[in-house]
CSV table of C-alpha atoms in Angstrom, one decimal:
chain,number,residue,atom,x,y,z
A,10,UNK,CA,0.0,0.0,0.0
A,11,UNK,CA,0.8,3.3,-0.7
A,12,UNK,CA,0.7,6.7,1.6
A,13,UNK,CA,-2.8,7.1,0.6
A,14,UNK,CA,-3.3,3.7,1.4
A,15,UNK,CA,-4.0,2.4,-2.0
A,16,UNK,CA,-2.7,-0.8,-3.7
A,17,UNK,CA,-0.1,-0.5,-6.1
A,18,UNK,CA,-0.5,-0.9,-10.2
A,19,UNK,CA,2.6,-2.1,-10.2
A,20,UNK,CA,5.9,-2.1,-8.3
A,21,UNK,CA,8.9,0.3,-8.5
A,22,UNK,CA,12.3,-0.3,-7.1
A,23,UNK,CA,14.5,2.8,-7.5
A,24,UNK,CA,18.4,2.4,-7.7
A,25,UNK,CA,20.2,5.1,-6.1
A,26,UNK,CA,21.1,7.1,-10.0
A,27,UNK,CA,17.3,7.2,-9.8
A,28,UNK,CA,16.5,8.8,-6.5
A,29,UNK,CA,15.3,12.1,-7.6
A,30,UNK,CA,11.7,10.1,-9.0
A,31,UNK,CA,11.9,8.5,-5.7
A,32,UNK,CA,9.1,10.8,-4.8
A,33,UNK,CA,7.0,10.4,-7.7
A,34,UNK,CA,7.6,6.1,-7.3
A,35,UNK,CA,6.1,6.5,-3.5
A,36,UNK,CA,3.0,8.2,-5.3
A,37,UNK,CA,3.2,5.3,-7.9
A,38,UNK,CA,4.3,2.1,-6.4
A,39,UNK,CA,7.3,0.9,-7.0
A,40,UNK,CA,9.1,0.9,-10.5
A,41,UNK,CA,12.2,-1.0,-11.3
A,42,UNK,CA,15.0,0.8,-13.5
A,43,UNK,CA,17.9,-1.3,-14.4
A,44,UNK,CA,20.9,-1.0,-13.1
A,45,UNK,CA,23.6,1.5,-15.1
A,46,UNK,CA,26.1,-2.2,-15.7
A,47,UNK,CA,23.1,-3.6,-17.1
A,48,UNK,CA,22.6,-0.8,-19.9
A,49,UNK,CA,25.6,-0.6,-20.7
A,50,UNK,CA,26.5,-4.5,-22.2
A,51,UNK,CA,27.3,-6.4,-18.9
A,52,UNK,CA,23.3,-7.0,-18.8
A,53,UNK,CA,22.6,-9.9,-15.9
A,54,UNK,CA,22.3,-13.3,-17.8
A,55,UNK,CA,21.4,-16.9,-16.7
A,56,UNK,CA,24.9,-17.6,-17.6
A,57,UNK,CA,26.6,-14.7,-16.0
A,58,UNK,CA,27.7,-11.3,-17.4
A,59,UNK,CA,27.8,-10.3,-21.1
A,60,UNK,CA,31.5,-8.2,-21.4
A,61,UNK,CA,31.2,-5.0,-23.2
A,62,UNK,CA,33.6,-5.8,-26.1
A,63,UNK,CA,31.1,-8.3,-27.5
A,64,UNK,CA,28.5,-5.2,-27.9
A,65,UNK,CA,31.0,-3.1,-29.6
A,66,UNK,CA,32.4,-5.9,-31.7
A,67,UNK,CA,28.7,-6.7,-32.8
A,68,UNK,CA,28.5,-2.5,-33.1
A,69,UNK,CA,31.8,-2.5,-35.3
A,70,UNK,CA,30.8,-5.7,-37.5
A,71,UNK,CA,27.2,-4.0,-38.3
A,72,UNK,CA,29.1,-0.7,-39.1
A,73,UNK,CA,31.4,-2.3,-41.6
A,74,UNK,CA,28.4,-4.7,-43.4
A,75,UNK,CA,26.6,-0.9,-43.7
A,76,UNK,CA,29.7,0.7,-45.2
A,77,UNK,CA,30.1,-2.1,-47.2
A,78,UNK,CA,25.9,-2.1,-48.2
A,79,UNK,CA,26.7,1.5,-49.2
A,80,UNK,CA,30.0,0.8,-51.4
A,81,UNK,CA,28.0,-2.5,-53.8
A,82,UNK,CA,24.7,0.6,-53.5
A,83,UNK,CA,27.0,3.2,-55.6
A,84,UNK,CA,28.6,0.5,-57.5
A,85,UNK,CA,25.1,-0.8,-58.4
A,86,UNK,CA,23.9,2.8,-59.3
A,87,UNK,CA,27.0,3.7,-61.5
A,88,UNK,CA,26.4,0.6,-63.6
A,89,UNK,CA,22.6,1.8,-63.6
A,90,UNK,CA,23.3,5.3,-64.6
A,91,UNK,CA,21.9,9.0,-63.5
A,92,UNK,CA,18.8,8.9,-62.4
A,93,UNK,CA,17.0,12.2,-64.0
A,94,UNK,CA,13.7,13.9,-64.7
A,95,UNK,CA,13.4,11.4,-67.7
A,96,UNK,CA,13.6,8.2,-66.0
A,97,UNK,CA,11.6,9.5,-63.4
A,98,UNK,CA,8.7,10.1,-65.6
A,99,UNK,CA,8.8,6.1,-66.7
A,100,UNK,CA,9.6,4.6,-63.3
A,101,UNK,CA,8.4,0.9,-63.9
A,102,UNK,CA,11.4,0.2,-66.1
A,103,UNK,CA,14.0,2.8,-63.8
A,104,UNK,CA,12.7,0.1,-60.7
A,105,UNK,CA,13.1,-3.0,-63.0
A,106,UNK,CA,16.6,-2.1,-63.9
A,107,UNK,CA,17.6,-1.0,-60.1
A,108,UNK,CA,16.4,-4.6,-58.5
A,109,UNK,CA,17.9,-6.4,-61.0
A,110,UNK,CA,21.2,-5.1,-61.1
A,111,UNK,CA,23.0,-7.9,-58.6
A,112,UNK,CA,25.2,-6.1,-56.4
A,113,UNK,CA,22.5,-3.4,-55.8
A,114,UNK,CA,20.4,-6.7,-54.1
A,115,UNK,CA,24.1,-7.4,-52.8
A,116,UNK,CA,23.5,-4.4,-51.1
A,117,UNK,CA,20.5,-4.3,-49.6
A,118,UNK,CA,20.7,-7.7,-48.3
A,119,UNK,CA,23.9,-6.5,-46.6
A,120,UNK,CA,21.6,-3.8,-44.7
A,121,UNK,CA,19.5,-6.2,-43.8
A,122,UNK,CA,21.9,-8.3,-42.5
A,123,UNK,CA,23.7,-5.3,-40.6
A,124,UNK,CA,19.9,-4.2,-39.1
A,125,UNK,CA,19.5,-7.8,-37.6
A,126,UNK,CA,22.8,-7.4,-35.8
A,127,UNK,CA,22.1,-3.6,-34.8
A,128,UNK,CA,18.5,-5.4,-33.1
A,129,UNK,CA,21.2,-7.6,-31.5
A,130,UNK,CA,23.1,-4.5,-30.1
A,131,UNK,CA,19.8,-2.6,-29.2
A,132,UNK,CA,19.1,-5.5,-27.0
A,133,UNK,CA,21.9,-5.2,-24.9
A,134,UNK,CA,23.2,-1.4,-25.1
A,135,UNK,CA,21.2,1.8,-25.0
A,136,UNK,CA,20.8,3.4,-27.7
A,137,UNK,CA,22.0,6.8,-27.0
A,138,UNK,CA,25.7,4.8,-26.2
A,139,UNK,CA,25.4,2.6,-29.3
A,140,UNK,CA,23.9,4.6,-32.2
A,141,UNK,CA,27.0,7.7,-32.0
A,142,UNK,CA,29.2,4.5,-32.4
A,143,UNK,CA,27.5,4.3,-35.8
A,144,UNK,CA,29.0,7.4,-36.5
A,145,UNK,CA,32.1,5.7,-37.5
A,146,UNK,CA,30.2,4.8,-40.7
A,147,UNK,CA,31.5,8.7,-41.7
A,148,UNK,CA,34.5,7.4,-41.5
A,149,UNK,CA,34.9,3.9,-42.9
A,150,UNK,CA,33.0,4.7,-46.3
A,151,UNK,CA,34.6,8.2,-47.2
A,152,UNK,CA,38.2,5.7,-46.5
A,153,UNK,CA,36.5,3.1,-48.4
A,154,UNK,CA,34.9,5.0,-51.1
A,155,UNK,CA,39.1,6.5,-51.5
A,156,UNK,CA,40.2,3.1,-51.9
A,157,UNK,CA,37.8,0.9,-53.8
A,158,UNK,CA,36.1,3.6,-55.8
A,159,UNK,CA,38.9,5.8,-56.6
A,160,UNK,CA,36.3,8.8,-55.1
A,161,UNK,CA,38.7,12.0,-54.2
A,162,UNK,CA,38.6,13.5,-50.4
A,163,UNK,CA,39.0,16.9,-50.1
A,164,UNK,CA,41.3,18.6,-46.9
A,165,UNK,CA,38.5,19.7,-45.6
A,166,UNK,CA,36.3,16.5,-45.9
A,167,UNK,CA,39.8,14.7,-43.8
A,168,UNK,CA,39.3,17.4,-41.0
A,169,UNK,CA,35.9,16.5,-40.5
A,170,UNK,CA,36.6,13.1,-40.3
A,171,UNK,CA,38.9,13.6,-37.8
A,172,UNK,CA,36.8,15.5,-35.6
A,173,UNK,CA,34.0,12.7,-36.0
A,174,UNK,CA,36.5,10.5,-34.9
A,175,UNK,CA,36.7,12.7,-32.2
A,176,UNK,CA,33.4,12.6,-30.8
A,177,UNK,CA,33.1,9.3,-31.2
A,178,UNK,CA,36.3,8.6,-28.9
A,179,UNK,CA,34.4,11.0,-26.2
A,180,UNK,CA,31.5,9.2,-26.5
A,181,UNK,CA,32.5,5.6,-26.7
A,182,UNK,CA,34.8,7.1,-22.7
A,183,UNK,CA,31.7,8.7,-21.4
């Protein structure tokens, strides 16, 4: 029972990073958050603890199969051609040629296979620690896109790489 002698909804239990709802959870019943080593990848298993390196490997390996996706997606669309007002206005046979090029379904089934391993990484990290990890994405495929493709990189385009780099380092410490 509560202060106002009412029976609970449900039931809170408030760890200590969570004692300013304290109040509000003593109006509410009691709410169970989970504990900060449990967000962040060493989530409480039947067969122990989970280390963090597994949830950044899977992070890293779903990066590279998106940077990847991207590279066979341009690839695809080169051998396709520009995409203009004039095959816009007959789309039927601009779709036909796009999903039956092979490496632009090489592609997409790469994305597919990097989302099911980002559900993985959902499932054990939060999101707003995981998802600026993705940012290294802005980095693999411009370095990518240089070697495979031959695709130039501006000064500028190495500076901002380098400051995504950056924020990715604070992030991944925080």
């Amino acid at each position: 029972m509560n202060a106002n002698g009412k029976q609970p909804l449900f039931s809170i239990r408030v760890d200590s990073c969570y004692s300013w709802i304290a109040p509000l959870a003593a109006e509410m019943g009691e709410l169970t958050f989970p504990r900060r080593a449990d967000r962040m990848g060493a989530r409480i298993t039947g067969r122990g603890e989970r280390p963090m390196w597994k949830s950044l490997a899977l992070i890293f390996v779903s990066v590279l199969i998106g940077v990847f996706g991207q590279l066979s997606l341009k690839t695809g669309m080169t051998q396709v051609g520009r995409i203009d007002a004039a095959a816009l206005a007959h789309p039927l046979p601009l779709l036909l040629r796009i999903f039956t090029t092979p490496i632009i379904l090489a592609g997409i089934a790469l994305y597919i296979i990097g989302t099911l391993i980002w559900l993985v990484v959902l499932s054990r990290l939060d999101l707003s620690f995981a998802y600026p990890l993705v940012a290294t994405t802005y980095v693999f495929t411009p370095l990518l896109a240089h070697l495979l493709l031959k695709e130039p990189i501006p000064a500028m385009r190495w500076v901002g790489i380098a400051l995504i780099l950056i924020g990715v380092y604070i992030v991944a410490r925080a």
